[in-house]
Coordinates of C-alpha atoms in Angstrom, one line a residue:
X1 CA -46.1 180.5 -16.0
X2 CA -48.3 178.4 -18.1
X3 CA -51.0 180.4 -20.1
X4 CA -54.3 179.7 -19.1
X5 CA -57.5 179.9 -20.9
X6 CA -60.8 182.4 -20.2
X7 CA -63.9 180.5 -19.2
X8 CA -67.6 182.0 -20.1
X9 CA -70.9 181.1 -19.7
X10 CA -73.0 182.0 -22.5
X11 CA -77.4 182.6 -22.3
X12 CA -79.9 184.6 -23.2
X13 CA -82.4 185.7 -21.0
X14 CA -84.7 183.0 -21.9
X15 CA -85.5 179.4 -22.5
X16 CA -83.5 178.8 -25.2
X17 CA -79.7 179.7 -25.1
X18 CA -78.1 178.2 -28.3
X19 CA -79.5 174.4 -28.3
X20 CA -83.8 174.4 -29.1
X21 CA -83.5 171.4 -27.1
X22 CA -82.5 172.4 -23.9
X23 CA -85.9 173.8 -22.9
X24 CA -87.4 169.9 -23.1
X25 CA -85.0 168.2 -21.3
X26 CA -86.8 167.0 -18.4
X27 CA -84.6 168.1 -15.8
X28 CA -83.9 172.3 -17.0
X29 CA -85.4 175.0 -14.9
X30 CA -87.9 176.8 -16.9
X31 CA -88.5 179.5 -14.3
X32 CA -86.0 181.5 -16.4
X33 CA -87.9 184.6 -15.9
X34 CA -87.4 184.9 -11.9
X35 CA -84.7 186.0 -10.0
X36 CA -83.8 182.9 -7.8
X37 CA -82.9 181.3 -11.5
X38 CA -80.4 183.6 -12.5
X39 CA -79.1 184.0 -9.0
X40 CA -77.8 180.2 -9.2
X41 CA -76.8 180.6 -12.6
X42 CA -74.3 183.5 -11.6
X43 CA -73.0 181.8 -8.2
X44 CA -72.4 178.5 -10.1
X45 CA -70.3 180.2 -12.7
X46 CA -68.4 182.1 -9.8
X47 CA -67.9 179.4 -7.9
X48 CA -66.1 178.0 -11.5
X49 CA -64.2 180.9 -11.5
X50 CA -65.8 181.9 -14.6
X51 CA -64.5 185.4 -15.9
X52 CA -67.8 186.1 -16.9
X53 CA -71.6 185.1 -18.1
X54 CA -72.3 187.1 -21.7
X55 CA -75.9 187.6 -22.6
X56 CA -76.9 187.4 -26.2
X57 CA -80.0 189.2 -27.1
X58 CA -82.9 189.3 -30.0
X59 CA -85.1 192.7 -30.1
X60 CA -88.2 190.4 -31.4
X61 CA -90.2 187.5 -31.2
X62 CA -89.0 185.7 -34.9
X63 CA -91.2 186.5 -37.7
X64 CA -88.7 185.5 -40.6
X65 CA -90.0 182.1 -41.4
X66 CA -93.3 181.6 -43.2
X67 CA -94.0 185.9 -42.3
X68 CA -95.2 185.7 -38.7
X69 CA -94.8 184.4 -35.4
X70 CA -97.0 181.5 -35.3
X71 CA -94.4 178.9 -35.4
X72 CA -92.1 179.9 -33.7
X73 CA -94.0 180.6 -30.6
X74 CA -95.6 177.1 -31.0
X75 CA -91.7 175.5 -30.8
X76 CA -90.6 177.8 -28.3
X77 CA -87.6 179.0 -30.4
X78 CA -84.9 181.5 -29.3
X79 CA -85.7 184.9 -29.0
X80 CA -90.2 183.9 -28.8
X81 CA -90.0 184.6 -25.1
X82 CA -87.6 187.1 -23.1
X83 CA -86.5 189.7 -20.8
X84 CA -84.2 192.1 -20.9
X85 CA -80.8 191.0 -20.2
X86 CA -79.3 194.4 -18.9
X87 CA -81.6 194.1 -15.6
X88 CA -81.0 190.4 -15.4
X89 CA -76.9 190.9 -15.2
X90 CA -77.6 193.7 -12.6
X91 CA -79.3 191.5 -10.3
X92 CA -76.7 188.9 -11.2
X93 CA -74.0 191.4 -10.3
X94 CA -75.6 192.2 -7.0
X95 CA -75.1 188.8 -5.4
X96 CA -71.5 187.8 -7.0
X97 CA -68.4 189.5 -6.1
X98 CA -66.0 188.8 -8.9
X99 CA -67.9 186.9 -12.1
X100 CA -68.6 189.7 -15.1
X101 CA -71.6 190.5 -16.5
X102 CA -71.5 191.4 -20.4
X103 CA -74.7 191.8 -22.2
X104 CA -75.6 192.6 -25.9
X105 CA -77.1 196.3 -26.8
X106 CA -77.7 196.8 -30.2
X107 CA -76.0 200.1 -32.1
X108 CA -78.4 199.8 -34.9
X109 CA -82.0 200.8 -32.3
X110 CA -80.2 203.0 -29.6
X111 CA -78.6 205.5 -28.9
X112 CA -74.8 206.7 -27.9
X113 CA -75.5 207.8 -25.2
X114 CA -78.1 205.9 -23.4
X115 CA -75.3 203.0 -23.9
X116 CA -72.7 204.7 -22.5
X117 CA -75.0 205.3 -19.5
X118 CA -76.3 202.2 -19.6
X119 CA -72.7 200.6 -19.0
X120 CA -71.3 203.2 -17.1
X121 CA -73.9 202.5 -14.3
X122 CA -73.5 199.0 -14.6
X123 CA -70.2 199.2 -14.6
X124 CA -70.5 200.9 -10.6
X125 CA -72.8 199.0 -9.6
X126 CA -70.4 196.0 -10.1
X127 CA -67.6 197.6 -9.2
X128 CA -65.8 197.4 -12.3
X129 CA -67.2 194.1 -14.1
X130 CA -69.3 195.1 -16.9
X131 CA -69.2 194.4 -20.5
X132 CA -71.0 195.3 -23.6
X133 CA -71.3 192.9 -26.3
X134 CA -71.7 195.3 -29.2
X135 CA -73.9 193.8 -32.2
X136 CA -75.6 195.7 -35.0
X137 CA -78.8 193.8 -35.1
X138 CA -79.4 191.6 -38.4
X139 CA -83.7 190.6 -38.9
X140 CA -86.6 192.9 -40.0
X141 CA -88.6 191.8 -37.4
X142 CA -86.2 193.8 -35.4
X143 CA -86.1 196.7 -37.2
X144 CA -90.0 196.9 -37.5
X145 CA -90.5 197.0 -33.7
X146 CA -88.1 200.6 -34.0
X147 CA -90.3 202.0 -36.8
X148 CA -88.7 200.8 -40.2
X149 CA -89.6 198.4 -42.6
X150 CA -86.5 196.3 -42.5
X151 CA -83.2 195.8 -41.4
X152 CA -80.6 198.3 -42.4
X153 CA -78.2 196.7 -45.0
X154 CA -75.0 195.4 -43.8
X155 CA -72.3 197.2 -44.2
X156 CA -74.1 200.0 -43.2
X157 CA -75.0 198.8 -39.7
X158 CA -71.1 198.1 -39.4
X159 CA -70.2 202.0 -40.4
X160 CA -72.4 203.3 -38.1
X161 CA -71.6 200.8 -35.3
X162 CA -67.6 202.3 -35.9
X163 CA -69.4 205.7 -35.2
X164 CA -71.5 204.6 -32.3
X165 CA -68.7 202.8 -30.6
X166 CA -66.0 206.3 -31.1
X167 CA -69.2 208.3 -29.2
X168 CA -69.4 205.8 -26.4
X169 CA -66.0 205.9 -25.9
X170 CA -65.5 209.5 -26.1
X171 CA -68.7 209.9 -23.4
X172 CA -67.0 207.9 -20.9
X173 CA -64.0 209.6 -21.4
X174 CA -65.9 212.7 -20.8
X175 CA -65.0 212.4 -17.1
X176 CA -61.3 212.4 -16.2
X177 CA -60.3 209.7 -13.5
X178 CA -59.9 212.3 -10.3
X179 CA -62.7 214.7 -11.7
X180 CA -65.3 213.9 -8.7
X181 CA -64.3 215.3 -5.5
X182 CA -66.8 215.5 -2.9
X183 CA -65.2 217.2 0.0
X184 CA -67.7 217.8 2.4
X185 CA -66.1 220.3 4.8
X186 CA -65.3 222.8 1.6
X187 CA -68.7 222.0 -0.7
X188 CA -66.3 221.0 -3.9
X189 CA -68.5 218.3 -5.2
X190 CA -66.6 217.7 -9.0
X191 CA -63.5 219.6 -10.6
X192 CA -65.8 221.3 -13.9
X193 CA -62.4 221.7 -14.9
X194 CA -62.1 217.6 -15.6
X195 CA -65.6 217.1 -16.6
X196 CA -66.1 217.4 -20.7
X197 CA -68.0 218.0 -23.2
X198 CA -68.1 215.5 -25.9
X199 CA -69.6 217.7 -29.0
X200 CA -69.8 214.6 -31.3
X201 CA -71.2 215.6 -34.8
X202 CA -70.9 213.1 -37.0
X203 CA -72.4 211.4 -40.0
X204 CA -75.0 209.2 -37.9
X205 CA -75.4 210.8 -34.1
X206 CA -75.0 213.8 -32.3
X207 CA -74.3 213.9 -28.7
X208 CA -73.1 216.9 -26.9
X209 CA -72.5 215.5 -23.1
X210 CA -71.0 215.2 -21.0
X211 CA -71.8 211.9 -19.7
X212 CA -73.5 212.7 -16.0
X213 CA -72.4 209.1 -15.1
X214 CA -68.5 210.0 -13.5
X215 CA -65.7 207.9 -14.7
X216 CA -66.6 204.4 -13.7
X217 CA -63.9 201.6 -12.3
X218 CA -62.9 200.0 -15.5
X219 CA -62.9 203.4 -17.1
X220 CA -65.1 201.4 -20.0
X221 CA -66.5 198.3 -19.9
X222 CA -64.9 195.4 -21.6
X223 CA -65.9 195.0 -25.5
X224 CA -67.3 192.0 -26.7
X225 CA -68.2 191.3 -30.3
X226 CA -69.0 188.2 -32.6
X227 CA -68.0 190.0 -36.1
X228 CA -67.7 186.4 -38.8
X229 CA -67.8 188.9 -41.9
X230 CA -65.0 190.6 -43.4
X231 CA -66.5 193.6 -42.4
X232 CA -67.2 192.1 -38.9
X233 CA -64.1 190.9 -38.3
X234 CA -62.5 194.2 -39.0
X235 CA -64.8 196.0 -37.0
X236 CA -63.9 193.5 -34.3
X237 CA -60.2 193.8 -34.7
X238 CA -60.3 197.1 -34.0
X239 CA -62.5 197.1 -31.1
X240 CA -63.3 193.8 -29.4
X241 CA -61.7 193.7 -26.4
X242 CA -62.6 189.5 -26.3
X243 CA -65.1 188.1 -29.3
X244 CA -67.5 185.4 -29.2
X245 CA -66.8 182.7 -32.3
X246 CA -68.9 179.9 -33.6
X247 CA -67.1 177.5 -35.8
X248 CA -68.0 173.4 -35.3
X249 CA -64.3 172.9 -37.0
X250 CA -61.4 172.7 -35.8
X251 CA -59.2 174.3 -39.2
X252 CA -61.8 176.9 -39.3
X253 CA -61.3 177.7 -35.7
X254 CA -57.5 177.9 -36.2
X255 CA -58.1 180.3 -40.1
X256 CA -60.5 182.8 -38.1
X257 CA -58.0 182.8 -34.9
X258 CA -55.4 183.6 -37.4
X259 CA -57.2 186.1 -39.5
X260 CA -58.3 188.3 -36.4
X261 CA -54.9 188.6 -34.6
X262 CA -53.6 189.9 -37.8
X263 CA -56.5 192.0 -38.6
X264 CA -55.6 193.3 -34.8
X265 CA -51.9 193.8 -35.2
X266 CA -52.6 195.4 -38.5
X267 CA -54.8 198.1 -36.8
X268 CA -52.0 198.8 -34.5
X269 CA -53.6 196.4 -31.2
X270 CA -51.6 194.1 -29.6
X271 CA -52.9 190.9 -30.4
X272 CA -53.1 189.4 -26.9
X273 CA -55.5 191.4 -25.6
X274 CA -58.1 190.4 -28.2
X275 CA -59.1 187.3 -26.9
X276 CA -60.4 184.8 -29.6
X277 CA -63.5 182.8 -27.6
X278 CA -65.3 180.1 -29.6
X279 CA -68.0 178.0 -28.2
X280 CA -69.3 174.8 -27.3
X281 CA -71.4 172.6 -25.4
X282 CA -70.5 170.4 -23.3
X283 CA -71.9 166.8 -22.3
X284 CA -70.3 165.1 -19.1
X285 CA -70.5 161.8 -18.2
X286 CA -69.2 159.7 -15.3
X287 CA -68.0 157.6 -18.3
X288 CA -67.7 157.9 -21.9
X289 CA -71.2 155.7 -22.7
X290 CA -72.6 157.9 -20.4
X291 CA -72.0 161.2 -21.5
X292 CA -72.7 159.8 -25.0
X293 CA -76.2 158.6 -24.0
X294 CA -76.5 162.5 -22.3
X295 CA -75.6 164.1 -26.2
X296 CA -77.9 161.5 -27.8
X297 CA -80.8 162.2 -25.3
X298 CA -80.6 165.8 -25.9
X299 CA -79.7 165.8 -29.8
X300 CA -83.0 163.4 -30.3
X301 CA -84.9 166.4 -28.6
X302 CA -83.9 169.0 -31.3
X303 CA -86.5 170.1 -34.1
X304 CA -85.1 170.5 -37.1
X305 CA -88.1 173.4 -38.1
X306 CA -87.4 175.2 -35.1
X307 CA -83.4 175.1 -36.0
X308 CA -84.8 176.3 -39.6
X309 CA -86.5 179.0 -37.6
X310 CA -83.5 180.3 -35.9
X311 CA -81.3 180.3 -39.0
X312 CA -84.3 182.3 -40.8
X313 CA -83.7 184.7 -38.0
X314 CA -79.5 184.9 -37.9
X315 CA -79.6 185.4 -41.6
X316 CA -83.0 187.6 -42.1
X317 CA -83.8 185.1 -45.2
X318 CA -87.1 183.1 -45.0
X319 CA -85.9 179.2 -45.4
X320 CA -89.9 178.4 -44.9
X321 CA -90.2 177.3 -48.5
X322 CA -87.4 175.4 -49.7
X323 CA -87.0 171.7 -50.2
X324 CA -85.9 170.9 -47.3
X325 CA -84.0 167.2 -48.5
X326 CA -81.8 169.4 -50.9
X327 CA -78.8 170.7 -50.0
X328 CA -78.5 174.5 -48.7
X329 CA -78.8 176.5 -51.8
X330 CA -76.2 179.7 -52.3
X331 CA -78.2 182.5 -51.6
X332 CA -77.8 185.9 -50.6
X333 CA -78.0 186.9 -47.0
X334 CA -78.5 190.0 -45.5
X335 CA -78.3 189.2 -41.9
X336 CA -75.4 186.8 -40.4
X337 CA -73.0 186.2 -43.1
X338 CA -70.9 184.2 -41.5
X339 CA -72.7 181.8 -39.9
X340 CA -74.9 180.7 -43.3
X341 CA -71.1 180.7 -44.8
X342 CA -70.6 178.2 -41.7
X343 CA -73.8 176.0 -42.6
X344 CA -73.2 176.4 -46.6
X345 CA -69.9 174.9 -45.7
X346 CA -70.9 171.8 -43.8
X347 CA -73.9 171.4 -46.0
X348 CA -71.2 171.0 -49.2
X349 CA -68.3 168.6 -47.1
X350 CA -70.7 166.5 -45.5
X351 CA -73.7 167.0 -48.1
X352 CA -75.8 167.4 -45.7
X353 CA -79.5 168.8 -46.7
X354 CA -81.4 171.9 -45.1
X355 CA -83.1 169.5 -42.8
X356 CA -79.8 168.2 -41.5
X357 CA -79.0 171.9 -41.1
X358 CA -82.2 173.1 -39.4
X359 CA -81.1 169.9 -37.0
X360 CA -77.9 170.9 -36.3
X361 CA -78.8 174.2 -35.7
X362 CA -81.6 172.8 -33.5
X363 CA -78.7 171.3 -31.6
X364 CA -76.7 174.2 -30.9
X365 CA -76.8 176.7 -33.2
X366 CA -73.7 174.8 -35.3
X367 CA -71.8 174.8 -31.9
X368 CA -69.3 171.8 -31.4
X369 CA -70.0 169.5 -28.9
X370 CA -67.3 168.3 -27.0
X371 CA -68.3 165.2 -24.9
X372 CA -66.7 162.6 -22.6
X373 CA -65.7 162.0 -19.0
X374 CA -64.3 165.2 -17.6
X375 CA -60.6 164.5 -18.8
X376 CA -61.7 164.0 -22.2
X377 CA -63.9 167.1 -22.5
X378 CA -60.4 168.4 -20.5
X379 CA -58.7 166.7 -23.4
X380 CA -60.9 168.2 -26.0
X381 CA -60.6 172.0 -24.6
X382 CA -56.9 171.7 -24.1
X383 CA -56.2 170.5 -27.9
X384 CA -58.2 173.4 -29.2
X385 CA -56.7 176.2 -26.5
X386 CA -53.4 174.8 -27.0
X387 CA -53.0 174.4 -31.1
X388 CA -54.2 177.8 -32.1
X389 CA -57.9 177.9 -31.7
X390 CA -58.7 179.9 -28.9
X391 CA -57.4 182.2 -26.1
X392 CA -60.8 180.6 -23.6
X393 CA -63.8 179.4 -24.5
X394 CA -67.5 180.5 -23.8
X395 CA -69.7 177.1 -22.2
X396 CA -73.1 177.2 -23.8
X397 CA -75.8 174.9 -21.7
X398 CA -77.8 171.6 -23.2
X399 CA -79.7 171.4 -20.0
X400 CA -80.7 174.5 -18.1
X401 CA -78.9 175.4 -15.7
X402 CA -77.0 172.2 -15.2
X403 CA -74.7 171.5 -17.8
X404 CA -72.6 174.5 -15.7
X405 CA -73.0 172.6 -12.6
X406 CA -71.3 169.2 -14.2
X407 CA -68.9 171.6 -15.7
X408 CA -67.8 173.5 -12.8
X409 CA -68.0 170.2 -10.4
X410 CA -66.1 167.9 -13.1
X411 CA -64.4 169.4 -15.9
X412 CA -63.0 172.9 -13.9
X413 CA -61.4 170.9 -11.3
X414 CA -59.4 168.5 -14.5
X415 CA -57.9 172.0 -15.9
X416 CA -57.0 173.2 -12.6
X417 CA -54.6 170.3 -12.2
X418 CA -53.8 170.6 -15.4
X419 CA -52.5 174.1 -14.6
X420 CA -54.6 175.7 -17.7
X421 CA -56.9 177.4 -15.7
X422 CA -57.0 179.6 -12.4
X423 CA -57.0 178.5 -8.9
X424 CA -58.4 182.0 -7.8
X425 CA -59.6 185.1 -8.8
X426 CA -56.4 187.6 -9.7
X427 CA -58.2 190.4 -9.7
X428 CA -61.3 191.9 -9.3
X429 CA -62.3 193.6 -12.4
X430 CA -63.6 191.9 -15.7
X431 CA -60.4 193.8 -17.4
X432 CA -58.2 192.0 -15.0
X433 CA -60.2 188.7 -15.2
X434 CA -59.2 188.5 -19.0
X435 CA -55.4 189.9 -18.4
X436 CA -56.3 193.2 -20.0
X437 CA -54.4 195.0 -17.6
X438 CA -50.6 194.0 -18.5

């Protein structure tokens, strides 16, 4: 059988998912904080066959460029306006039958075991589709709604991430598969016997349990995580059951592809069940001219302050004061590593300045944008899957929520015939979606 690739939809639970722009294109939906919205977001992606929609999240309204929030509230950046995306996925869940539902909770500002409840409940309430995209959260403004006066250094957040995620796991495990009973006629509600405590001690948490959530149908949810560090990639490596990439280059698609199965196999993993998922935006056109007038519209929209904004953010480094017609400067970053390494490196082949940065990044967050009639962007997607840059890839939206309509209506329909991508839903788990159960 041909392989076939793993389709996502990424957003946040907000106005802004990776492109700044997509919020002033006259036709997106910006009643992204009611249900309906999210509602037609999830059917769409279903009916696409999606295996899931992953939601990103930021734990504060940007205060990293120029000291406070002014600007970015007056652009309308990511993260200046949201909800929280674990109650969004829930009502998503609760009117699809088969898409996932993964969404970002932060090790660094909770706890073990409110995660592991967290995802357990989601996870039957679902019926097995739930996934946590594990991050360790990277601004100050973050860290100063918890309590502490700035973000925890990096390799720090990553050790204690490795010792939140070995709690997590050891809390759903706390509940063997058969441990709940329920037997009406004899009283025998759950087997105490199969039903454990955890007694975790460790450097960074405690948690005793067990977890009063039983065992839920994936056992745990999938693991999704976007490590670009050393240290991040390692982390994911061990973990990541499917990792979320941003790379606008092919070669550097194909070197961190590479680098993680390794990284996997090294750890003892077998590689194909860490799925590799960069992303991209897509702009579809009845013809080519047409879907190049659709990129042009929307890339004219971007701002390249509130790009500058955004970057401030991802790397927790205040870009408010540099010359922005010079190219980006080497600096240290505390936050996102990898995705400043990303910009540094454009910046130096293509000697671009910070403004031409902030723009791209206005654009889409240094995503690639693959554009065309629906056999081209077919093309596109089936050069990268098929020469070593991907195992799927996650679809992030220039024009809310319809670039996923012209996606599932055009595009899906080109790789079905193709025979690179589904014709049905396998399974009905988010572990069997992504062939995690071979």
């Amino acid at each position: 059988m041909t392989r076939q690739l793993h389709l996502g939809g990424f957003q946040i639970a907000s106005h802004v998912p990776h492109s700044h722009a997509a919020w002033r294109h006259p036709a997106s939906d910006l009643d992204v904080f009611a249900p309906d919205y999210w509602h037609r977001v999830g059917r769409t992606l279903e009916r696409g066959l999606f295996d899931f929609v992953f939601f990103a999240d930021l734990l504060a309204v940007p205060t990293n460029f120029g000291g406070d929030e002014a600007e970015a509230l007056r652009r309308g950046t990511q993260a200046s306006a949201t909800i929280d995306p674990s109650l969004v996925v829930a009502s998503i869940a609760a009117v699809t039958r088969n898409l996932g539902v993964a969404v970002t909770k932060s090790t660094t500002y909770f706890h073990p075991f409110e995660v592991a409840r967290v995802f357990a409940s989601l996870d039957h309430l679902s019926r097995g589709r739930a996934g946590w995209n594990i991050v360790t959260s990277l601004s100050s403004a973050e860290a100063r709604n918890f309590g502490l006066d700035k973000a925890l250094d990096h390799d720090l957040r990553y050790d204690r991430a490795q010792e939140f995620v070995e709690a997590a796991v050891a809390l759903w495990e706390s509940w063997e598969p058969d441990a709940l009973v329920g037997d009406k006629t004899s009283g025998f509600f759950a087997d105490p016997d199969k039903v454990h405590r955890v007694d975790h001690d460790g450097a960074f948490y405690r948690t005793r349990g067990p977890l009063p959530t039983p065992r839920s149908p994936q056992g745990r949810p999938v693991l999704f995580q976007a490590g670009s560090s050393p240290k991040g990639k390692a982390f994911a490596a061990r973990w990541a059951d499917a990792i979320f990439e941003i790379d606008p280059t092919p070669e550097g698609r194909r070197a961190y592809y590479d680098d993680v199965k390794g990284l996997a196999s090294n750890a003892g993993r077998n590689p194909d069940h860490v799925n590799v998922l960069p992303s991209f935006i897509p702009f579809v056109g009845e013809t080519n001219s047409i879907a190049r007038e659709k990129q042009a519209f929307h890339n004219e929209l971007a701002d390249p302050v509130s790009g500058l904004i955004t970057l401030s953010v991802h790397t927790d480094h205040d870009f408010s004061a540099y010359d922005l017609d010079a190219p980006v400067e080497q600096v240290e970053v505390p936050g996102s590593q990898g995705l400043f390494d990303v910009a540094r490196r454009l910046s130096e082949r293509d000697s671009l300045t910070l403004r031409d940065i902030g723009r791209l990044y206005a654009q889409g967050i240094l995503l690639p944008q693959f554009v065309g009639t629906a056999s081209e962007v077919a093309d596109q997607i089936e050069v990268s899957f098929t020469g070593g840059e991907a195992d799927g890839f996650i679809l992030s939206a220039a024009q809310l929520p319809g670039t996923f309509d012209d996606f599932v209506d055009q595009v899906v329909p080109e790789l079905q015939r193709r025979k690179l991508y589904r014709e049905e839903y396998a399974g009905t788990t988010l572990r069997s979606h992504l062939g995690l159960d071979d």
